[in-house]
Amino acid sequence: MGPAGPCLEAGHRPLDHPPFLWSPQLNAAPADQIRLLDVQALDTRLAQLSHKRSSLPEHAEIEQLSSDLAQLRDLLVASTTEESDTAREQTKAEQDVDQVRQRAVRDQQRLDSGAVSSPKDLESLQREIASLAKRQGDLEDVVLEIMERREAAQERVAELTERVSAVQAKVDDATARRDAATAELDAEAATVTKDRQVVAEVVPADLMKLYDKLRAQQGGVGAARLYQRRCEGCRLELNMAEVNDVKAASPETVLRCENCHRILVRTAESGL
């Protein structure tokens, strides 16, 4: 095997690096390059506000409450339907009881009137009256059982109605809190957007075009400060050869980080 290549220390770039990455034929006043950091700071803040807006805890709270509310409403519909069905069932059972009672009354009236004189007919009528009494008792038991089921359904409807109202109140409260937080974030975002427009208008158009292109490619960060010989975009420290390249470059030259390709802005704290 051949000799090992240059050692890469933690947080440093390879020593056998290619020529430092410059933006071809792009120059800008140092002050304009520094203003680019101001634009980047405002863009970062806008991204933070957007993330905060989309990740408000109220979103998850409303989603969970809405799911609970939908389930409760389904249960309420089922219980209401059950109560309605038992109400019709009770009405039908009560009508059956009333029909049997009316027939028993008619038979009793015939018996009491003395219109039936035949012993055989009297016996038959008495048996029918007894049978109707038993039938009426059985039907009344059915009515009572239905009434108990209907009462239970009514209690369930009342309970679920109360729970639906309580959860709906929570949804309304969470929605109000979400809307208030969203409005506050949107107001700040509008202010930051105006501030960005003011600063961006001062930066040369070609520099802003490059910055916007890189920002779209590099996760929202198109320009980074060179601080104490370290790119604040990728957090890697420049080696001595790269430092010398930066020192040799004109202050107006727009530099690019060799590692992350972002615009590298020099300041008084660059450590050069």
Tab-separated table of C-alpha atoms in Angstrom:
chain	number	residue	atom	x	y	z
A	1	MET	CA	0.000	0.000	0.000
A	2	GLY	CA	1.159	3.552	-0.667
A	3	PRO	CA	1.796	6.184	1.976
A	4	ALA	CA	-1.175	7.555	3.854
A	5	GLY	CA	-2.644	10.845	2.652
A	6	PRO	CA	-2.655	14.104	4.618
A	7	CYS	CA	-4.276	13.779	8.043
A	8	LEU	CA	-7.625	15.598	8.524
A	9	GLU	CA	-7.878	17.103	11.969
A	10	ALA	CA	-11.298	17.384	13.567
A	11	GLY	CA	-13.145	20.475	12.338
A	12	HIS	CA	-10.548	21.225	9.614
A	13	ARG	CA	-10.436	20.798	5.843
A	14	PRO	CA	-7.888	18.683	3.942
A	15	LEU	CA	-4.529	20.354	3.545
A	16	ASP	CA	-4.283	19.389	-0.139
A	17	HIS	CA	-7.258	21.596	-1.018
A	18	PRO	CA	-8.003	22.940	-4.496
A	19	PRO	CA	-7.729	26.712	-5.116
A	20	PHE	CA	-10.081	28.739	-2.895
A	21	LEU	CA	-13.530	29.090	-4.401
A	22	TRP	CA	-14.110	32.632	-5.638
A	23	SER	CA	-17.221	33.931	-7.363
A	24	PRO	CA	-16.009	34.594	-10.917
A	25	GLN	CA	-15.970	38.252	-11.882
A	26	LEU	CA	-18.223	39.247	-8.970
A	27	ASN	CA	-17.120	42.149	-6.826
A	28	ALA	CA	-19.004	44.175	-4.240
A	29	ALA	CA	-18.055	46.810	-1.726
A	30	PRO	CA	-17.197	45.349	1.699
A	31	ALA	CA	-20.090	47.316	3.196
A	32	ASP	CA	-22.509	45.708	0.725
A	33	GLN	CA	-21.170	42.264	1.559
A	34	ILE	CA	-21.718	42.949	5.254
A	35	ARG	CA	-25.243	44.152	4.486
A	36	LEU	CA	-25.777	40.718	2.982
A	37	LEU	CA	-25.330	39.318	6.495
A	38	ASP	CA	-28.145	41.611	7.619
A	39	VAL	CA	-30.351	40.216	4.858
A	40	GLN	CA	-29.398	36.703	5.912
A	41	ALA	CA	-30.273	37.444	9.532
A	42	LEU	CA	-33.693	38.718	8.464
A	43	ASP	CA	-34.256	35.690	6.220
A	44	THR	CA	-33.288	33.420	9.092
A	45	ARG	CA	-35.774	35.180	11.317
A	46	LEU	CA	-38.498	34.782	8.678
A	47	ALA	CA	-37.736	31.059	8.474
A	48	GLN	CA	-37.905	30.811	12.267
A	49	LEU	CA	-41.251	32.596	12.317
A	50	SER	CA	-42.605	30.319	9.589
A	51	HIS	CA	-41.456	27.218	11.478
A	52	LYS	CA	-42.894	28.523	14.721
A	53	ARG	CA	-46.190	29.288	12.976
A	54	SER	CA	-46.458	25.765	11.560
A	55	SER	CA	-45.426	24.097	14.816
A	56	LEU	CA	-47.628	25.961	17.275
A	57	PRO	CA	-48.740	23.510	19.991
A	58	GLU	CA	-52.322	24.568	19.365
A	59	HIS	CA	-52.229	22.807	15.965
A	60	ALA	CA	-51.753	19.382	17.563
A	61	GLU	CA	-54.171	20.278	20.354
A	62	ILE	CA	-56.902	21.253	17.900
A	63	GLU	CA	-56.287	18.151	15.798
A	64	GLN	CA	-56.635	15.861	18.821
A	65	LEU	CA	-59.675	17.707	20.162
A	66	SER	CA	-61.312	17.660	16.730
A	67	SER	CA	-60.770	13.914	16.532
A	68	ASP	CA	-62.300	13.468	19.986
A	69	LEU	CA	-65.186	15.732	19.021
A	70	ALA	CA	-65.899	13.753	15.839
A	71	GLN	CA	-66.010	10.498	17.815
A	72	LEU	CA	-68.315	11.997	20.431
A	73	ARG	CA	-70.639	13.340	17.748
A	74	ASP	CA	-70.806	9.903	16.144
A	75	LEU	CA	-71.715	8.418	19.510
A	76	LEU	CA	-74.293	11.157	20.038
A	77	VAL	CA	-75.893	10.439	16.677
A	78	ALA	CA	-76.038	6.730	17.525
A	79	SER	CA	-77.560	7.427	20.952
A	80	THR	CA	-80.053	9.899	19.524
A	81	THR	CA	-81.065	7.338	16.927
A	82	GLU	CA	-81.448	4.700	19.640
A	83	GLU	CA	-83.606	7.058	21.727
A	84	SER	CA	-85.755	7.830	18.700
A	85	ASP	CA	-86.140	4.142	17.865
A	86	THR	CA	-87.124	3.212	21.415
A	87	ALA	CA	-89.594	6.096	21.492
A	88	ARG	CA	-91.357	4.655	18.427
A	89	GLU	CA	-91.130	1.175	19.931
A	90	GLN	CA	-92.694	2.450	23.175
A	91	THR	CA	-95.504	4.148	21.282
A	92	LYS	CA	-96.268	0.945	19.394
A	93	ALA	CA	-96.196	-1.148	22.612
A	94	GLU	CA	-98.483	1.328	24.399
A	95	GLN	CA	-100.911	1.163	21.489
A	96	ASP	CA	-100.921	-2.624	21.771
A	97	VAL	CA	-101.692	-2.341	25.491
A	98	ASP	CA	-104.476	0.136	24.794
A	99	GLN	CA	-106.043	-2.134	22.182
A	100	VAL	CA	-106.049	-5.087	24.593
A	101	ARG	CA	-107.436	-2.907	27.380
A	102	GLN	CA	-110.254	-1.567	25.190
A	103	ARG	CA	-111.203	-5.084	24.142
A	104	ALA	CA	-111.188	-6.245	27.759
A	105	VAL	CA	-113.419	-3.317	28.703
A	106	ARG	CA	-115.893	-4.216	25.958
A	107	ASP	CA	-115.937	-7.855	27.052
A	108	GLN	CA	-116.453	-6.871	30.677
A	109	GLN	CA	-119.300	-4.581	29.678
A	110	ARG	CA	-120.949	-7.453	27.769
A	111	LEU	CA	-120.502	-9.669	30.782
A	112	ASP	CA	-121.917	-7.097	33.192
A	113	SER	CA	-124.855	-6.226	30.938
A	114	GLY	CA	-126.303	-9.724	31.111
A	115	ALA	CA	-126.635	-9.835	27.340
A	116	VAL	CA	-124.823	-13.175	27.319
A	117	SER	CA	-127.067	-15.803	28.903
A	118	SER	CA	-125.661	-19.015	27.559
A	119	PRO	CA	-123.460	-20.706	30.165
A	120	LYS	CA	-121.086	-21.817	27.445
A	121	ASP	CA	-120.828	-18.293	26.017
A	122	LEU	CA	-120.395	-16.864	29.515
A	123	GLU	CA	-117.562	-19.278	30.224
A	124	SER	CA	-115.921	-18.447	26.913
A	125	LEU	CA	-116.257	-14.715	27.601
A	126	GLN	CA	-114.777	-15.050	31.065
A	127	ARG	CA	-111.845	-17.044	29.686
A	128	GLU	CA	-111.254	-14.342	27.090
A	129	ILE	CA	-111.339	-11.614	29.737
A	130	ALA	CA	-108.782	-13.536	31.791
A	131	SER	CA	-106.621	-14.100	28.734
A	132	LEU	CA	-106.792	-10.409	27.846
A	133	ALA	CA	-105.794	-9.478	31.390
A	134	LYS	CA	-102.728	-11.715	31.126
A	135	ARG	CA	-101.948	-10.343	27.666
A	136	GLN	CA	-102.267	-6.794	28.973
A	137	GLY	CA	-99.916	-7.564	31.848
A	138	ASP	CA	-97.343	-9.052	29.491
A	139	LEU	CA	-97.564	-6.053	27.189
A	140	GLU	CA	-97.255	-3.626	30.089
A	141	ASP	CA	-94.064	-5.451	31.130
A	142	VAL	CA	-92.779	-4.934	27.587
A	143	VAL	CA	-93.631	-1.227	27.816
A	144	LEU	CA	-91.728	-0.945	31.101
A	145	GLU	CA	-88.671	-2.660	29.592
A	146	ILE	CA	-88.761	-0.333	26.588
A	147	MET	CA	-89.184	2.697	28.859
A	148	GLU	CA	-86.093	1.644	30.815
A	149	ARG	CA	-84.083	1.346	27.594
A	150	ARG	CA	-85.390	4.689	26.388
A	151	GLU	CA	-84.522	6.358	29.689
A	152	ALA	CA	-80.990	4.944	29.472
A	153	ALA	CA	-80.705	6.239	25.897
A	154	GLN	CA	-81.971	9.665	26.981
A	155	GLU	CA	-79.391	9.784	29.767
A	156	ARG	CA	-76.697	8.808	27.279
A	157	VAL	CA	-77.844	11.528	24.891
A	158	ALA	CA	-77.744	14.113	27.670
A	159	GLU	CA	-74.286	12.975	28.784
A	160	LEU	CA	-72.874	13.004	25.256
A	161	THR	CA	-74.465	16.367	24.498
A	162	GLU	CA	-72.719	17.818	27.530
A	163	ARG	CA	-69.400	16.228	26.560
A	164	VAL	CA	-69.701	17.497	22.984
A	165	SER	CA	-70.335	21.015	24.295
A	166	ALA	CA	-67.345	20.787	26.641
A	167	VAL	CA	-64.971	19.555	23.938
A	168	GLN	CA	-66.311	22.109	21.457
A	169	ALA	CA	-65.533	24.822	24.006
A	170	LYS	CA	-61.977	23.506	24.240
A	171	VAL	CA	-61.687	23.508	20.455
A	172	ASP	CA	-62.929	27.101	20.338
A	173	ASP	CA	-60.469	28.122	23.039
A	174	ALA	CA	-57.521	26.423	21.332
A	175	THR	CA	-58.548	27.908	17.984
A	176	ALA	CA	-58.688	31.398	19.503
A	177	ARG	CA	-55.241	30.926	21.034
A	178	ARG	CA	-53.857	29.607	17.763
A	179	ASP	CA	-55.343	32.492	15.785
A	180	ALA	CA	-53.957	35.033	18.253
A	181	ALA	CA	-50.480	33.483	18.127
A	182	THR	CA	-50.636	33.246	14.339
A	183	ALA	CA	-51.673	36.885	14.035
A	184	GLU	CA	-48.770	37.936	16.264
A	185	LEU	CA	-46.270	35.903	14.238
A	186	ASP	CA	-47.713	37.171	10.948
A	187	ALA	CA	-47.413	40.757	12.161
A	188	GLU	CA	-43.761	40.248	13.071
A	189	ALA	CA	-43.130	38.475	9.758
A	190	ALA	CA	-44.643	41.434	7.892
A	191	THR	CA	-42.327	43.819	9.748
A	192	VAL	CA	-39.267	41.649	9.094
A	193	THR	CA	-40.222	41.345	5.415
A	194	LYS	CA	-40.367	45.144	5.094
A	195	ASP	CA	-37.008	45.474	6.843
A	196	ARG	CA	-35.520	42.919	4.470
A	197	GLN	CA	-36.818	44.811	1.455
A	198	VAL	CA	-35.200	48.002	2.724
A	199	VAL	CA	-31.799	46.340	3.248
A	200	ALA	CA	-31.942	44.232	0.074
A	201	GLU	CA	-32.599	47.295	-2.073
A	202	VAL	CA	-29.183	48.667	-1.059
A	203	VAL	CA	-27.300	45.468	-1.930
A	204	PRO	CA	-26.167	45.202	-5.579
A	205	ALA	CA	-28.585	43.189	-7.710
A	206	ASP	CA	-25.984	40.678	-8.932
A	207	LEU	CA	-24.910	39.954	-5.359
A	208	MET	CA	-28.521	39.519	-4.225
A	209	LYS	CA	-29.183	37.195	-7.184
A	210	LEU	CA	-26.264	34.974	-6.188
A	211	TYR	CA	-27.292	35.078	-2.546
A	212	ASP	CA	-30.909	34.092	-3.292
A	213	LYS	CA	-29.752	31.250	-5.545
A	214	LEU	CA	-27.395	29.878	-2.887
A	215	ARG	CA	-29.956	30.332	-0.134
A	216	ALA	CA	-32.422	28.174	-2.101
A	217	GLN	CA	-29.738	25.517	-2.575
A	218	GLN	CA	-28.260	25.590	0.916
A	219	GLY	CA	-31.217	25.182	3.234
A	220	GLY	CA	-32.038	28.861	3.625
A	221	VAL	CA	-28.493	30.131	4.287
A	222	GLY	CA	-26.815	31.820	1.318
A	223	ALA	CA	-24.228	33.959	3.124
A	224	ALA	CA	-22.112	33.246	6.176
A	225	ARG	CA	-19.676	35.284	8.242
A	226	LEU	CA	-16.023	34.324	8.413
A	227	TYR	CA	-15.439	34.433	12.163
A	228	GLN	CA	-12.059	33.633	13.684
A	229	ARG	CA	-11.084	31.784	10.482
A	230	ARG	CA	-14.214	29.618	10.649
A	231	CYS	CA	-17.102	29.621	8.195
A	232	GLU	CA	-20.281	30.092	10.219
A	233	GLY	CA	-22.254	28.369	7.468
A	234	CYS	CA	-20.657	24.913	7.669
A	235	ARG	CA	-18.748	25.522	10.948
A	236	LEU	CA	-15.460	24.352	9.436
A	237	GLU	CA	-12.206	26.200	10.086
A	238	LEU	CA	-10.057	27.375	7.203
A	239	ASN	CA	-6.572	25.891	6.970
A	240	MET	CA	-3.549	28.111	6.522
A	241	ALA	CA	-3.537	27.851	2.742
A	242	GLU	CA	-7.146	28.997	2.609
A	243	VAL	CA	-6.457	31.793	5.063
A	244	ASN	CA	-3.663	32.994	2.822
A	245	ASP	CA	-6.009	32.886	-0.176
A	246	VAL	CA	-8.494	35.051	1.698
A	247	LYS	CA	-5.791	37.489	2.753
A	248	ALA	CA	-4.599	37.778	-0.834
A	249	ALA	CA	-8.065	38.475	-2.180
A	250	SER	CA	-9.201	42.044	-2.730
A	251	PRO	CA	-11.679	43.337	-0.122
A	252	GLU	CA	-14.177	43.785	-2.983
A	253	THR	CA	-13.885	40.184	-4.146
A	254	VAL	CA	-16.932	38.115	-3.249
A	255	LEU	CA	-15.578	34.899	-1.751
A	256	ARG	CA	-17.297	31.529	-1.513
A	257	CYS	CA	-16.696	28.868	1.126
A	258	GLU	CA	-14.819	25.952	-0.400
A	259	ASN	CA	-16.810	23.441	1.652
A	260	CYS	CA	-20.428	24.682	1.646
A	261	HIS	CA	-20.150	27.110	-1.312
A	262	ARG	CA	-21.958	29.862	0.556
A	263	ILE	CA	-20.883	33.474	0.196
A	264	LEU	CA	-18.181	34.032	2.783
A	265	VAL	CA	-18.291	37.533	4.250
A	266	ARG	CA	-15.218	38.993	5.875
A	267	THR	CA	-15.541	41.245	8.930
A	268	ALA	CA	-13.230	42.780	11.511
A	269	GLU	CA	-13.624	39.542	13.499
A	270	SER	CA	-12.520	37.197	10.728
A	271	GLY	CA	-9.168	36.590	12.418
A	272	LEU	CA	-7.107	37.322	9.352
